Amino acid sequence: MSTTTAVDPTARARDLLGVSRLTNQALTTWLHGLPGVDQVGCEARAAGLGTRSIKTSSKAWAIDLAISMIDLTTLEGADTPGKVRGLAARAVTPDPSDLTTPRPAAVCVYGDMVEIAKEALGDTGVKVAAVATAFPSGRASRAVKLADTTDAVQAGADEIDMVIDRGAFLAGDYLRVFREIAETKEACGDARLKVIMETGELVTYDNVRRASWLSMLAGGDFIKTSTGKISPAATLPVTLVMLEAVRDWQGLTGEMVGVKPAGGIRTSKDAIKFLVTVSEVAGEEWLDNTWFRFGASSLLNDLILQRQKMATGAYSGADYVADDAPSGY
């Protein structure tokens, strides 16, 4: 199954919207024609899914799956080559006491650290993801954003995590957001594109739904909640809305799009709540790190502690697990 969108987003958008020319008015009419989100119903369903219990055997499987879905992340101004190499080493060997522990899906860094991460990871199969487009604010010219993306791809990034222009979105300039995503996708080449919507700034679930559909329409391979730099970040109700969007997008177009909640997911218990929600809302097809990721670092620590407890019957001390998670994740 292809994991990239090999179509012209503008041509597809014209077809789906039934227009000869893509305009902001056409996008506005289409996006505001989407069904509204029942806030009370959404939050009640998320709360119900969050209380589901799973069997011990399923828990062991879920913990390994969650580890394999992590984008192990460091996005600090104080990042150094040594810190990135250390994070890469952690991704390659998450638990030196148990070499059967799955590896995270990717290491996520700023663009100037891509070459260092790429060299450190080698042929281990762990991807390198780079944030781009003036992360986290998104406040830069389009030329700068596209250059940011191109530089990261040329340095070897397998995946690009871009941020949308939230100001343009909230002002109703959907065409500007669409074009920026579509042009960034083109600049990605073979790299997969994750579109960060910064849902904490979008305020309403209706806006989250509209931003999700706009991001997919413009060619995003993933929709992502947050930069991890503001609060609230990844919440279960917001992720539920996004999962409904990718499910319905597949029903409309036949294409799968991934989902990545990021920021604030720190415990195994929380991760399992998200996995249950993925299964119940989008479907089992998304229970794979090709289509679902966690943007996190501290989450890995707790997953490994829980994994060790299931293997030995006792918790290891926190001192036995690396604590290299940056703030915000």
Tab-separated table of N, CA and C in Angstrom, residues 70-74 260-266 294-300 325-326 329:
chain	number	residue	atom	x	y	z
A	70	ILE	N	6.176	5.479	18.543
A	70	ILE	CA	6.695	6.738	19.077
A	70	ILE	C	7.624	7.429	18.086
A	71	ASP	N	7.412	8.729	17.915
A	71	ASP	CA	8.418	9.594	17.315
A	71	ASP	C	9.203	10.191	18.487
A	72	LEU	N	10.354	9.628	18.757
A	72	LEU	CA	11.177	10.045	19.901
A	72	LEU	C	11.733	11.428	19.585
A	73	THR	N	11.410	12.399	20.436
A	73	THR	CA	11.506	13.799	20.016
A	73	THR	C	12.394	14.634	20.919
A	74	THR	N	13.239	15.469	20.296
A	74	THR	CA	13.881	16.559	21.018
A	74	THR	C	13.827	17.801	20.140
A	260	LYS	N	-1.333	11.689	14.236
A	260	LYS	CA	-0.259	11.770	15.230
A	260	LYS	C	-0.643	12.745	16.339
A	261	PRO	N	-1.094	12.237	17.496
A	261	PRO	CA	-1.216	13.103	18.660
A	261	PRO	C	0.169	13.358	19.253
A	262	ALA	N	0.417	14.584	19.651
A	262	ALA	CA	1.747	14.940	20.172
A	262	ALA	C	1.616	15.916	21.324
A	263	GLY	N	2.397	15.653	22.370
A	263	GLY	CA	2.430	16.544	23.515
A	263	GLY	C	1.498	16.105	24.627
A	264	GLY	N	2.068	15.823	25.794
A	264	GLY	CA	1.264	15.544	26.974
A	264	GLY	C	0.887	14.093	27.194
A	265	ILE	N	1.276	13.191	26.286
A	265	ILE	CA	0.975	11.767	26.458
A	265	ILE	C	2.201	11.131	27.108
A	266	ARG	N	2.101	10.820	28.399
A	266	ARG	CA	3.296	10.449	29.152
A	266	ARG	C	3.250	9.064	29.787
A	294	PHE	N	2.821	8.507	18.063
A	294	PHE	CA	2.793	9.359	19.239
A	294	PHE	C	4.002	10.298	19.166
A	295	GLY	N	3.765	11.593	19.240
A	295	GLY	CA	4.872	12.529	19.368
A	295	GLY	C	5.221	12.638	20.837
A	296	ALA	N	6.323	12.029	21.248
A	296	ALA	CA	6.611	11.928	22.685
A	296	ALA	C	8.058	11.542	22.913
A	297	SER	N	8.497	11.708	24.139
A	297	SER	CA	9.766	11.132	24.579
A	297	SER	C	9.612	10.516	25.952
A	298	SER	N	8.996	11.253	26.882
A	298	SER	CA	8.840	10.700	28.230
A	298	SER	C	7.933	9.479	28.228
A	299	LEU	N	7.055	9.359	27.245
A	299	LEU	CA	6.178	8.186	27.155
A	299	LEU	C	6.987	6.896	27.077
A	300	LEU	N	8.096	6.917	26.364
A	300	LEU	CA	8.898	5.709	26.211
A	300	LEU	C	9.369	5.181	27.560
A	325	ALA	N	13.876	13.081	28.224
A	325	ALA	CA	12.768	13.737	27.549
A	325	ALA	C	12.833	15.241	27.738
A	326	PRO	N	12.716	16.014	26.648
A	326	PRO	CA	12.673	17.460	26.775
A	326	PRO	C	11.347	17.910	27.330
A	329	TYR	N	7.153	17.407	26.130
A	329	TYR	CA	6.848	16.090	25.609
A	329	TYR	C	6.831	15.055	26.715
